[in-house]
Amino acid sequence: MTRKERYESAREMYAKIGVDTEKAMEILKDLPVSLHCWQGDDVTGFDHDGPLTGGIQTTGNYPGKAKTPEQLMADMDKVISLIPGKVKLNLHASYAIMEPGEFVDRDKLEPRHFAKWVEFARKHNIGIDFNPTFFSHDKVKDGLTLSSPDEETRNFWIEHGKACIRISQYFAEETGIPCVMNIWTGDGFKDIPADRMGPRMRYKEAIEEILSEPYDYAKVKPCVESKVFGIGVEAFTAGSAEFALSFAATHPGKCMPLMDNGHYHPTEVVSDKIPALLCFFPEIALHITRPIRWDSDHVVLFDDETREMAKEIVRNNALDRVYMALDYFDASINRISAWTVGFRSWQKALLMAMCTPNEMLKKLQDENRMTELMVMQEEIKTYPFGDVWAEYCQRCGVAGDNSWFEEVKKYEEDVLLKR
Ligand code: RNT
Ligand code: ZN
């Protein structure tokens, strides 16, 4: 059978259970998913020489890491040529591009420092998401930024946040696509604190100050990302889950919560949290990653929890309410491949969720036909999803199988190993 024939046969099988594979592909191909620039250079950025701090860590020393904006952009061009669907660029403030000899600290960053990224986005006809960088900087004082008891420190980082709001507004205006601006700090303590509320009150007030910078919520979408712990801040993080959710809930029309599925206790699942939040928040944001035992930020795979998260977005008709962004960084393997596998995995998860007879399954649940529900859920696991995926990739002009990896090997030889 040819690929086309295989797809036709799959399409018929899915149609019999009420799934429209054509519609699924149509929707998915235009659905933006944010691709994080930081996989390409191990979260280093261009504005400092220091180490990566803030409770996050990359491990590995695979050759070919991008060291300049040009290299990072070339690498992202390569990735974009290998993945189906619609990309959005996700940038951190530390990826500012200065003029030669120029140094501007983070509190003084301006839109012009990101003009080259806007050019990049224009070239690909995509939007940009943004993140203030509250880590890897000498003004992180005793592990604290926005929650620091030191006013000067706090103000520096508040000014950084405000600068980032202005830059986000610039991105939205230049691209015509809203910019999701995510606030995450690694603020916390290694050991048992004597005051948990003080840092959180300072954090709350600092975010409020950042959000007092004027912006249009239709264009700039600030989020607050929570985290349970980080390396070196095991005992306490200021931006805990309850903190971030409560902040977002009490500032409607100003910001939304962001859940990173690496940021919870290992038996908690974000797939279950998505529908809970959707009951209350008009919009939410996600960082999609793969935690192994902790927030290890491994490459996203087409695994059970990834699929479950995609299902919750799709079957609750929330594709226009959930901002999806990848967030992981593996320095131990080819970085182009890491990006590509992760993006393709999330695309697969979304496509599979769309190729699931969600209405029929919900009905079985509502009629308490739980035995049948189990049988049906097991049945569709072996439906010919691979044939739909191959067709989707073909229509997007990329390889439907692993032949894209040949391109990566060639790029490694021709470009990465020469760096
Ligand atoms: C860290 C958070 C945060 C970062 C990026 C680089 O644990 O997940 O989102 O990964 O901002
Ligand atoms: Zn994250």
XYZ file of C-alpha atoms and ligand atoms in Angstrom:
431
model
C 0.000 0.000 0.000
C 1.156 3.512 -0.713
C 1.179 6.153 1.998
C -1.925 7.703 0.460
C -3.770 4.388 0.491
C -2.771 3.732 4.050
C -4.085 7.144 5.033
C -7.372 6.591 3.176
C -7.871 3.328 5.001
C -7.080 4.972 8.343
C -9.403 7.865 7.569
C -12.257 5.411 7.015
C -11.547 3.543 10.223
C -11.544 6.763 12.215
C -14.672 8.024 10.441
C -16.527 4.935 11.631
C -15.980 5.991 15.232
C -16.944 9.565 14.463
C -13.463 11.053 14.081
C -12.807 13.495 11.251
C -9.077 13.182 10.520
C -9.244 15.853 7.830
C -10.587 18.385 10.274
C -7.979 17.388 12.849
C -5.123 18.082 10.429
C -6.681 21.365 9.323
C -6.888 22.643 12.880
C -3.489 21.446 13.975
C -1.488 22.913 11.139
C -2.361 26.490 12.157
C -2.194 26.069 15.914
C 0.790 27.938 17.368
C 3.121 26.107 19.734
C 5.972 28.078 21.257
C 9.456 26.820 20.480
C 11.964 27.807 23.170
C 15.170 29.367 21.921
C 17.029 28.167 25.045
C 17.349 24.520 23.986
C 19.948 25.676 21.453
C 22.535 27.040 23.850
C 21.809 25.361 27.180
C 19.971 28.444 28.538
C 23.099 30.591 28.333
C 21.851 33.686 26.492
C 24.003 36.465 25.080
C 24.122 39.074 27.816
C 26.510 37.540 30.349
C 29.437 35.149 30.722
C 28.435 33.651 34.052
C 26.949 30.270 34.843
C 23.312 29.244 34.650
C 21.724 29.901 38.052
C 18.237 30.119 39.544
C 17.758 26.512 40.552
C 17.820 25.175 37.001
C 20.585 23.171 35.444
C 21.650 21.773 32.108
C 23.795 18.681 32.074
C 25.873 17.367 29.213
C 28.454 18.734 26.869
C 27.330 17.689 23.400
C 29.273 19.570 20.731
C 27.751 22.250 18.544
C 26.058 24.558 21.035
C 25.022 27.896 19.497
C 27.285 30.695 20.689
C 26.001 33.664 18.730
C 22.572 34.972 17.719
C 23.346 34.055 14.116
C 24.130 30.465 15.076
C 21.045 30.178 17.251
C 18.839 31.539 14.483
C 20.392 29.208 11.913
C 19.745 26.271 14.242
C 16.145 27.309 14.739
C 15.722 27.697 10.972
C 16.863 24.108 10.657
C 14.441 22.884 13.308
C 11.545 24.787 11.747
C 12.262 23.014 8.450
C 11.882 19.619 10.140
C 8.685 20.041 12.129
C 5.030 20.113 11.088
C 2.568 22.680 12.392
C 2.865 26.302 13.398
C 5.706 27.625 15.509
C 5.869 30.636 17.780
C 9.281 31.874 18.909
C 9.883 31.830 22.656
C 12.635 34.186 23.811
C 14.241 35.061 27.110
C 15.426 38.590 27.883
C 18.972 37.241 28.191
C 18.886 36.706 24.419
C 19.015 40.457 23.796
C 21.228 41.318 20.861
C 23.489 44.294 21.617
C 25.545 46.335 19.218
C 29.232 45.352 19.264
C 30.775 46.886 22.387
C 27.409 47.852 23.825
C 26.288 46.634 27.235
C 22.844 47.381 28.559
C 21.780 45.867 31.840
C 18.486 44.050 32.150
C 16.637 46.928 33.790
C 17.339 49.117 30.780
C 16.592 46.732 27.924
C 14.724 48.225 25.009
C 12.751 46.863 22.088
C 15.654 47.676 19.766
C 17.716 44.956 21.429
C 15.286 42.463 20.005
C 14.835 43.934 16.531
C 16.804 41.076 14.957
C 14.473 38.564 16.581
C 11.496 40.419 15.134
C 13.144 40.100 11.740
C 13.527 36.386 12.353
C 9.857 36.088 13.322
C 8.778 38.064 10.280
C 10.802 35.822 8.015
C 8.904 32.821 9.367
C 5.600 34.667 9.703
C 5.302 33.738 13.376
C 4.620 35.412 16.714
C 6.957 35.834 19.677
C 6.568 34.946 23.347
C 8.823 36.467 25.955
C 10.319 35.859 29.395
C 12.070 38.295 31.689
C 15.263 36.591 32.862
C 15.403 36.624 36.670
C 18.455 34.349 36.854
C 22.074 34.035 35.703
C 22.885 37.583 36.792
C 24.954 39.207 39.547
C 21.974 41.162 40.858
C 20.361 37.933 42.042
C 21.077 38.599 45.733
C 21.304 35.607 48.041
C 19.198 33.650 45.593
C 16.425 36.260 45.544
C 15.158 38.778 42.987
C 11.583 40.083 43.186
C 11.164 38.745 46.708
C 14.459 40.089 48.043
C 14.341 42.052 51.316
C 16.854 44.397 49.711
C 14.937 47.231 48.097
C 17.582 48.063 45.523
C 17.663 44.452 44.347
C 13.914 44.256 44.173
C 13.687 47.513 42.253
C 16.279 46.423 39.737
C 14.236 43.331 38.950
C 10.953 45.241 38.922
C 12.470 47.588 36.351
C 13.543 44.521 34.379
C 9.992 43.185 34.440
C 8.606 46.528 33.289
C 11.149 46.723 30.461
C 10.007 43.270 29.401
C 6.357 44.360 29.326
C 7.353 47.146 26.922
C 9.319 44.705 24.800
C 6.399 42.255 24.792
C 4.080 45.008 23.618
C 6.578 45.768 20.849
C 6.635 42.090 19.801
C 2.845 41.955 19.679
C 2.645 45.136 17.654
C 5.388 44.155 15.236
C 4.093 40.645 14.596
C 0.366 41.276 14.995
C 0.228 38.253 17.327
C -0.247 38.478 21.123
C 2.892 37.979 23.187
C 2.731 35.702 26.225
C 5.137 37.073 28.823
C 6.023 34.622 31.534
C 7.260 35.631 34.962
C 9.270 32.933 36.683
C 11.856 33.458 39.375
C 13.920 30.844 41.159
C 13.574 32.803 44.411
C 13.749 30.500 47.386
C 15.756 29.005 50.225
C 17.928 25.963 50.554
C 16.855 25.307 54.113
C 13.949 25.907 56.436
C 13.062 29.616 56.353
C 12.045 31.640 59.384
C 9.658 33.705 57.291
C 7.687 32.290 54.407
C 5.081 34.994 54.057
C 7.465 37.963 53.945
C 9.148 36.904 50.701
C 5.794 36.025 49.190
C 4.272 39.406 50.092
C 7.285 41.120 48.527
C 6.988 38.892 45.468
C 3.263 39.694 45.177
C 3.823 43.431 45.436
C 6.734 43.300 42.997
C 4.680 41.510 40.343
C 1.893 44.022 40.890
C 4.379 46.813 40.276
C 5.580 45.155 37.085
C 1.988 44.830 35.922
C 1.395 48.520 36.650
C 3.435 49.224 33.526
C 0.762 50.052 30.913
C -0.032 47.285 28.434
C -2.955 46.043 26.410
C -4.005 42.594 27.661
C -5.230 41.760 24.164
C -1.594 42.042 23.084
C 0.534 41.277 26.124
C -0.400 38.235 28.194
C 1.643 38.152 31.394
C 1.716 34.812 33.246
C 3.006 33.716 36.607
C 4.768 30.341 36.618
C 4.877 28.343 39.840
C 7.453 25.833 41.035
C 7.693 23.477 43.940
C 11.476 23.569 44.384
C 14.764 24.066 42.561
C 18.352 22.944 42.888
C 19.719 24.815 45.894
C 16.259 26.026 46.892
C 14.849 22.748 48.136
C 13.071 23.996 51.251
C 11.050 26.915 49.952
C 10.143 28.700 46.747
C 8.371 32.040 46.861
C 6.400 31.288 43.696
C 4.670 28.130 44.878
C 1.622 26.673 43.144
C -0.829 28.298 45.543
C 0.960 31.610 45.262
C 0.903 31.699 41.461
C -2.678 30.479 41.134
C -3.968 32.890 43.738
C -2.082 35.738 42.159
C -3.563 35.032 38.742
C -7.034 34.493 40.170
C -6.999 37.833 41.954
C -5.677 39.798 38.974
C -8.171 38.968 36.233
C -7.639 40.682 32.923
C -4.042 41.378 33.949
C -2.377 37.957 33.888
C -2.904 34.204 33.842
C -1.385 31.184 35.568
C 1.323 29.127 33.878
C 1.799 25.487 34.771
C 5.054 23.743 33.939
C 4.567 19.991 34.209
C 8.015 19.618 35.746
C 7.128 21.826 38.693
C 5.009 19.606 40.909
C 5.500 16.675 43.219
C 6.239 13.635 41.053
C 2.852 11.961 41.566
C 0.903 15.088 40.645
C -0.134 15.434 37.008
C -0.741 18.623 35.087
C -3.225 16.791 32.842
C -5.579 16.750 35.828
C -4.863 20.368 36.708
C -5.667 21.704 33.212
C -9.434 21.050 33.398
C -9.514 22.286 37.003
C -8.044 25.626 35.977
C -10.208 25.840 32.875
C -13.261 25.911 35.162
C -12.097 29.260 36.502
C -9.603 30.964 34.203
C -10.556 32.222 30.740
C -6.976 31.524 29.623
C -4.047 29.536 30.971
C -0.510 28.835 29.812
C 1.615 25.709 29.850
C 5.278 24.810 29.833
C 5.553 21.351 28.367
C 8.539 19.375 29.536
C 9.456 15.906 30.807
C 10.480 15.626 34.418
C 12.340 12.490 35.433
C 12.115 12.242 39.227
C 12.467 16.024 39.436
C 12.315 19.099 37.196
C 14.979 17.576 34.972
C 13.717 19.166 31.735
C 14.258 16.155 29.498
C 13.110 16.277 25.868
C 9.324 15.926 25.515
C 8.335 12.486 24.226
C 5.092 11.021 22.946
C 4.471 9.454 26.339
C 1.369 8.877 28.437
C 1.283 12.120 30.387
C 2.134 14.223 27.333
C -0.789 12.608 25.521
C -3.061 13.055 28.502
C -2.261 16.771 28.687
C -3.034 17.203 24.989
C -6.306 15.318 25.453
C -7.432 17.662 28.206
C -6.891 20.688 25.995
C -8.543 19.180 22.938
C -11.552 17.480 24.475
C -12.451 20.545 26.508
C -12.409 22.642 23.342
C -9.739 24.797 24.923
C -7.299 25.113 22.037
C -7.933 28.848 21.986
C -7.654 29.178 25.770
C -4.376 27.390 26.419
C -1.041 28.895 25.400
C 1.346 26.023 24.787
C 5.102 26.349 25.050
C 7.888 23.795 25.151
C 10.384 24.181 27.979
C 13.284 21.758 28.314
C 17.015 21.765 27.749
C 19.137 18.716 27.162
C 22.828 19.437 26.579
C 23.804 15.781 26.292
C 22.410 15.102 22.811
C 22.265 16.874 19.475
C 20.291 20.028 20.243
C 18.586 20.266 16.845
C 17.312 16.759 17.394
C 16.241 17.570 20.952
C 14.140 20.476 19.708
C 12.721 18.473 16.806
C 11.769 15.393 18.817
C 10.079 17.515 21.473
C 8.097 19.621 19.041
C 7.077 16.623 16.951
C 6.044 14.746 20.094
C 3.706 17.513 21.174
C 2.273 17.711 17.649
C 1.672 13.966 17.746
C -0.020 14.245 21.125
C -2.335 16.988 19.856
C -3.133 15.138 16.641
C -3.862 11.935 18.535
C -6.123 13.822 20.933
C -7.990 15.202 17.926
C -8.259 11.682 16.501
C -9.993 10.447 19.635
C -13.794 10.020 19.689
C -14.055 12.341 22.647
C -17.807 12.936 22.495
C -18.533 9.222 22.328
C -16.225 8.486 25.268
C -17.764 11.275 27.361
C -21.199 9.857 26.672
C -20.113 6.412 27.876
C -18.837 8.013 31.070
C -22.020 10.051 31.622
C -24.145 6.947 31.117
C -21.933 5.117 33.593
C -20.987 2.519 30.996
C -17.539 2.246 32.516
C -16.768 -1.266 31.298
C -17.438 -0.242 27.724
C -15.460 2.947 28.243
C -12.409 0.944 29.245
C -12.811 -1.402 26.288
C -13.160 1.491 23.848
C -10.272 3.474 25.294
C -8.074 0.405 24.907
C -9.353 -0.262 21.403
C -8.412 3.120 19.984
C -4.856 2.829 21.269
C -4.036 0.536 18.346
C -5.887 2.493 15.676
C -3.640 3.373 12.700
C -2.620 6.752 14.065
C 0.799 6.516 12.401
C -0.833 6.728 8.981
C -2.644 9.936 9.894
C 0.562 11.368 11.349
C 2.490 10.516 8.163
C -0.175 12.183 6.052
C -0.168 15.268 8.272
C 3.614 15.603 8.025
C 3.449 15.154 4.272
C 0.876 17.927 3.979
C 3.091 20.158 6.119
C 6.024 19.427 3.816
C 8.145 17.514 6.326
C 9.163 13.899 6.771
C 6.552 11.678 8.399
C 9.148 9.194 9.573
C 12.578 9.515 11.162
C 14.278 10.388 7.868
C 14.503 13.991 9.142
C 17.339 12.743 11.312
C 19.519 12.341 8.208
C 19.244 16.099 7.780
C 20.294 16.619 11.377
C 23.350 14.405 10.932
C 24.334 16.320 7.849
C 23.848 19.652 9.616
C 25.924 18.402 12.511
C 28.758 17.496 10.204
C 28.563 20.588 8.002
C 27.797 23.194 10.653
C 27.705 22.143 14.305
C 31.015 20.291 14.511
C 32.807 23.232 12.874
C 31.838 25.643 15.660
C 12.441 26.834 35.404
C 11.228 27.229 34.656
C 11.430 28.275 33.604
C 12.674 28.073 32.781
C 12.778 28.935 31.552
C 14.160 28.943 30.997
O 12.257 25.768 36.212
O 10.637 26.110 34.090
O 10.305 28.350 32.812
O 12.817 26.736 32.389
O 12.317 30.182 31.835
Zn 9.030 26.410 32.776
